[in-house]
mmCIF file of C-alpha atoms in Angstrom:
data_model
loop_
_atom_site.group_PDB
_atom_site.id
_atom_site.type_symbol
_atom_site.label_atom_id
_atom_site.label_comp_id
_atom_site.label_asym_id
_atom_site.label_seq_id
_atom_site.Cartn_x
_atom_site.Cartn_y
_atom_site.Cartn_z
ATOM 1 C CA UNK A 1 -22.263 4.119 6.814
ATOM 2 C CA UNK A 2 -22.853 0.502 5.946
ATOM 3 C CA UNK A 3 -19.758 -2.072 6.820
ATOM 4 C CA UNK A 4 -19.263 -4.696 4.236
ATOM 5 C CA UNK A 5 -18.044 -7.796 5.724
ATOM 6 C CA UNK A 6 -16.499 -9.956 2.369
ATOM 7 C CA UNK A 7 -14.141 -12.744 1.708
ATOM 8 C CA UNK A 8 -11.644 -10.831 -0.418
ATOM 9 C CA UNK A 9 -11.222 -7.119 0.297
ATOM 10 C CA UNK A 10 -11.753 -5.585 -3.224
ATOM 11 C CA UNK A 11 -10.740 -1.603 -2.459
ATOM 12 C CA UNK A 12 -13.640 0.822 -3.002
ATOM 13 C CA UNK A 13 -13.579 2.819 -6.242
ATOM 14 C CA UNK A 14 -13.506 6.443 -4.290
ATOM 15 C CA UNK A 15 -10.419 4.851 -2.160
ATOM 16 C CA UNK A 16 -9.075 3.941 -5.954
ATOM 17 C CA UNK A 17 -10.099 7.584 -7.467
ATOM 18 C CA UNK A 18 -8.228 9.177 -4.440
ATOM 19 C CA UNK A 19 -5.105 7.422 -5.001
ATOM 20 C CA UNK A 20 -4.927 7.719 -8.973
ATOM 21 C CA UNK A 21 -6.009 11.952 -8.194
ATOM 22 C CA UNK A 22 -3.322 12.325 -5.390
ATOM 23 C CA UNK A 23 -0.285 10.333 -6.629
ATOM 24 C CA UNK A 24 0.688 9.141 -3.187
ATOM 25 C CA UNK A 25 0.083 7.139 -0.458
ATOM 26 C CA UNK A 26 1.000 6.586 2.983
ATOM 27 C CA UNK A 27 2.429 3.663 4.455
ATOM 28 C CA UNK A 28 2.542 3.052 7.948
ATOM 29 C CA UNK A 29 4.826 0.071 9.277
ATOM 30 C CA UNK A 30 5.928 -1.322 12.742
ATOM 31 C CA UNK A 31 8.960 -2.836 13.966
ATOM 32 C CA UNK A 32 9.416 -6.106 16.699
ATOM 33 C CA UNK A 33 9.465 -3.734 19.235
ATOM 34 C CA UNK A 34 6.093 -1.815 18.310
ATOM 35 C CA UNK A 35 8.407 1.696 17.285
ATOM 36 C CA UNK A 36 6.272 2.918 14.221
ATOM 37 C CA UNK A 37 7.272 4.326 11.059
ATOM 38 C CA UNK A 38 5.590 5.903 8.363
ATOM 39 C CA UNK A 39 6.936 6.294 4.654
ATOM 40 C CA UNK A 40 5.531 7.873 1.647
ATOM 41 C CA UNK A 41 4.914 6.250 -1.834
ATOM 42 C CA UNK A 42 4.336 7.503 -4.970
ATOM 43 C CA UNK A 43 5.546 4.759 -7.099
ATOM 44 C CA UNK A 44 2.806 2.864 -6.779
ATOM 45 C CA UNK A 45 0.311 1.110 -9.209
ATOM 46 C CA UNK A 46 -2.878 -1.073 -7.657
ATOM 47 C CA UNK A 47 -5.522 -3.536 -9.122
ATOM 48 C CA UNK A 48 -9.032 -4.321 -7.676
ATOM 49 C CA UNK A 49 -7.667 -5.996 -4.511
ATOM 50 C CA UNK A 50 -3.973 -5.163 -4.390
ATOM 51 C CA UNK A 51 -1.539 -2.206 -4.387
ATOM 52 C CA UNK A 52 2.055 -2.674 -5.607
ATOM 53 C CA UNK A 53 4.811 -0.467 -5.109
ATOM 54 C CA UNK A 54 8.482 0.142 -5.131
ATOM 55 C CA UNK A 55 11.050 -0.553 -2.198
ATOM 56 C CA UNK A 56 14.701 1.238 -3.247
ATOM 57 C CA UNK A 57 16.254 1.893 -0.074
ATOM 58 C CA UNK A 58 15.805 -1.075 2.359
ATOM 59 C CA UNK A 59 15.746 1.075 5.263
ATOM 60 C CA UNK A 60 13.718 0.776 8.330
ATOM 61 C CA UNK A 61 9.970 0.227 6.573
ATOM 62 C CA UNK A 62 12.119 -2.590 4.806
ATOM 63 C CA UNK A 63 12.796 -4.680 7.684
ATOM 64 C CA UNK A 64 9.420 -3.726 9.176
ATOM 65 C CA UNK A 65 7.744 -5.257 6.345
ATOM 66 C CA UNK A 66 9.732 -8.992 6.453
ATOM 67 C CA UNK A 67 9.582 -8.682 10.401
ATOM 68 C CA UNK A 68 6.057 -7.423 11.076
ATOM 69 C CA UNK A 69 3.748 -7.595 7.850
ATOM 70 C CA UNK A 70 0.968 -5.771 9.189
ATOM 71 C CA UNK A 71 0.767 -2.665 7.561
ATOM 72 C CA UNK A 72 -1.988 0.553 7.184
ATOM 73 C CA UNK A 73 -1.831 2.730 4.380
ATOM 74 C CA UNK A 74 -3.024 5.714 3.908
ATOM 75 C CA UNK A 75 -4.827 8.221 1.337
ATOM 76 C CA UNK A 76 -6.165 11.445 1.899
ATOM 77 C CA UNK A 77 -7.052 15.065 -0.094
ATOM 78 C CA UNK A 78 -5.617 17.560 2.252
ATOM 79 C CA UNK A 79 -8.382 19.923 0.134
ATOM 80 C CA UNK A 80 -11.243 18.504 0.989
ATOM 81 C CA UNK A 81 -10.239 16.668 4.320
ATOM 82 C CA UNK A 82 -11.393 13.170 3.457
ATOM 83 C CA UNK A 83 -8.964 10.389 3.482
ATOM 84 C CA UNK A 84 -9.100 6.732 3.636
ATOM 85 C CA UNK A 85 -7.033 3.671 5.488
ATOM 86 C CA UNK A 86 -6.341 0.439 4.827
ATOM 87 C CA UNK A 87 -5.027 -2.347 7.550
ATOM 88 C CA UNK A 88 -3.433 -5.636 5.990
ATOM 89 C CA UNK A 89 -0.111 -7.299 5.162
ATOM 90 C CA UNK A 90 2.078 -7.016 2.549
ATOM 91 C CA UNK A 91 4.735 -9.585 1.185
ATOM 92 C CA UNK A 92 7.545 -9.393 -1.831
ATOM 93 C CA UNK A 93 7.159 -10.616 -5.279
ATOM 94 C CA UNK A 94 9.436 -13.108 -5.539
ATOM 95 C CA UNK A 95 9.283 -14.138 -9.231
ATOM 96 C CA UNK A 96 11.713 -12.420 -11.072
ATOM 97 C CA UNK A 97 9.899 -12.258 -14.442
ATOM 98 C CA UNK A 98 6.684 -10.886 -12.113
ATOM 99 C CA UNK A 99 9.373 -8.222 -10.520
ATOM 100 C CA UNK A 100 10.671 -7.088 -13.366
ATOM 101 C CA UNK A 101 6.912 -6.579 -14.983
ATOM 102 C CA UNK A 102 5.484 -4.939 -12.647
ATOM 103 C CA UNK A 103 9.156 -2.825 -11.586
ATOM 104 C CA UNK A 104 8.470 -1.228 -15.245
ATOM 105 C CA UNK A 105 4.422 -1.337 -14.775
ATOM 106 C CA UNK A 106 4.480 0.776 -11.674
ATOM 107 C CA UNK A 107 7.675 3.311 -13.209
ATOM 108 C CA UNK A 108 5.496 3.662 -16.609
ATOM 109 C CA UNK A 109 2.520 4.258 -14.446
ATOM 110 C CA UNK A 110 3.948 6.756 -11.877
ATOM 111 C CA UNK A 111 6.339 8.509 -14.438
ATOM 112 C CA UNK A 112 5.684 7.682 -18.000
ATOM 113 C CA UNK A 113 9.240 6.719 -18.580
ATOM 114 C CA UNK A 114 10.865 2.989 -18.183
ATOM 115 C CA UNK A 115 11.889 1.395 -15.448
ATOM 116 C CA UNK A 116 15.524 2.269 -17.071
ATOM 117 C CA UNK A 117 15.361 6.333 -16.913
ATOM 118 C CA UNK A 118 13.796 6.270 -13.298
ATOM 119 C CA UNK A 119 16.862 4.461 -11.800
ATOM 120 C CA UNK A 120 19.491 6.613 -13.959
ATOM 121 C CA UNK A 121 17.836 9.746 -11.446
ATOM 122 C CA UNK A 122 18.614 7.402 -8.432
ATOM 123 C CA UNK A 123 21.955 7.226 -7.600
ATOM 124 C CA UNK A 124 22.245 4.516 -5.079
ATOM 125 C CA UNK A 125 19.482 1.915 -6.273
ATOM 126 C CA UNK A 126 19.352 -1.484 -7.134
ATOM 127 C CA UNK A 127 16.685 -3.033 -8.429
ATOM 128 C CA UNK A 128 13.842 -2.505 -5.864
ATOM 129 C CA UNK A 129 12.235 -4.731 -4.596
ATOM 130 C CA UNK A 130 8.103 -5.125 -5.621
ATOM 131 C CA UNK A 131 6.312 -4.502 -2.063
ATOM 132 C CA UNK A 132 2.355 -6.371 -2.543
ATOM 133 C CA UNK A 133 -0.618 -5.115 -0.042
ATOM 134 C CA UNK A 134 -3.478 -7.226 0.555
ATOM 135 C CA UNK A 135 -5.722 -5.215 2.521
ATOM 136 C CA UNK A 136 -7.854 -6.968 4.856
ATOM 137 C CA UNK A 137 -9.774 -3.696 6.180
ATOM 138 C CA UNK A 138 -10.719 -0.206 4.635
ATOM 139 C CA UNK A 139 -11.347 2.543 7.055
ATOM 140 C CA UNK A 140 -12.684 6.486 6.020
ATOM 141 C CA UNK A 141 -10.543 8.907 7.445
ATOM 142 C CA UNK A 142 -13.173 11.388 7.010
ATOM 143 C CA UNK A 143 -13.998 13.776 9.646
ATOM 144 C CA UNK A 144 -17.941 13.375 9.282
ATOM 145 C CA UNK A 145 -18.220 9.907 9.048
ATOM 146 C CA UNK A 146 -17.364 7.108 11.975
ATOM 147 C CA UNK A 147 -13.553 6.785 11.182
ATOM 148 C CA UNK A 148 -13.230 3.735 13.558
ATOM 149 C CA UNK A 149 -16.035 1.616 11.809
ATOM 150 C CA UNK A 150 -14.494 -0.249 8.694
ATOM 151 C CA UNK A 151 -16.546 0.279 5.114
ATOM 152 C CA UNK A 152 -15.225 -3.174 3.924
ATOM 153 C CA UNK A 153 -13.574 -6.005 6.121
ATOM 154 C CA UNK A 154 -12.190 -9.734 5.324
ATOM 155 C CA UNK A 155 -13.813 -11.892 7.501
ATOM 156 C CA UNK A 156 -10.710 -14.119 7.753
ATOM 157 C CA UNK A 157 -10.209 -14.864 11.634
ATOM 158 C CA UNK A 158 -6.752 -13.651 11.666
ATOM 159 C CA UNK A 159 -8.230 -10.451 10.507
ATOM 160 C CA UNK A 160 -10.628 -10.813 13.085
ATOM 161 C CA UNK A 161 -8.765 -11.230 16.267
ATOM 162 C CA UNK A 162 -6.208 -8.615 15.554
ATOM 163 C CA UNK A 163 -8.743 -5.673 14.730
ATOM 164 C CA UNK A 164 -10.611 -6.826 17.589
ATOM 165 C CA UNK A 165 -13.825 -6.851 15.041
ATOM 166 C CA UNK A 166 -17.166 -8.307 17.102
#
């Protein structure tokens, strides 16, 4: 398979299809002292280059993500045993008009219902906060292809030196 070495990381339509198809994702964080933690996400809405989703409960991914940014997340169709990954950093929107768009553009998306009725079904929420991904690398997870050979990488050098990319 052909690596794509770009600017901007734009995620591949089939990594798109797969996420829109199986309503969740993966998200894979690590702390200051390298302990790992994975979380699933299914309120989640993404553009071209991005993926947006919902923080309630600032648990452990939480304080991974202001402490460590580097993140992978993670697709995959249990069915047909492909799957994707994507390495890059995430960060918080910040604007509140911005948060409160996209709080009710990812609850419309993931439930059909406003941001309102999701949070009457969750007890203990605040607002959440608006988690952003940038990825920086897309990996296929899929057992017949080279899983350790990105499809699409940002040539930016701090993407460079930490995936160890020649």
């Amino acid at each position: 398979m052909a690596r794509e070495i770009t600017l901007m990381v734009i995620i591949p339509d089939q990594v798109k299809d797969m996420m829109s198809t199986q309503k969740f994702v993966v998200v894979g964080s690590i702390d200051i002292n390298g302990m790992c933690n994975l979380s699933p996400r299914t309120a989640f809405s993404f553009t071209e280059d991005t993926i947006f989703w919902l923080d309630f409960f600032k648990h452990k991914s939480h304080y991974n993500f202001v402490t460590v940014p580097w993140v992978s997340v993670a697709v995959f169709d249990k069915e047909n045993l492909k799957g994707y990954q994507m390495k890059g950093k995430v960060g918080f929107v910040k604007d509140e008009k911005e948060k409160i768009r996209m709080i009710d553009v990812i609850s419309r998306s993931t439930t059909g219902k406003t941001c309102s009725k999701v949070f009457e079904r969750i007890t203990h929420a605040s607002q959440p906060e608006v988690i952003v991904f940038k990825p920086h690398a897309v990996y296929s997870l899929n057992p017949a292809e080279d899983s350790g050979v990105a499809i699409v990488l940002d040539t930016d050098s701090e993407t460079v030196s930490l995936l160890g990319v020649k």
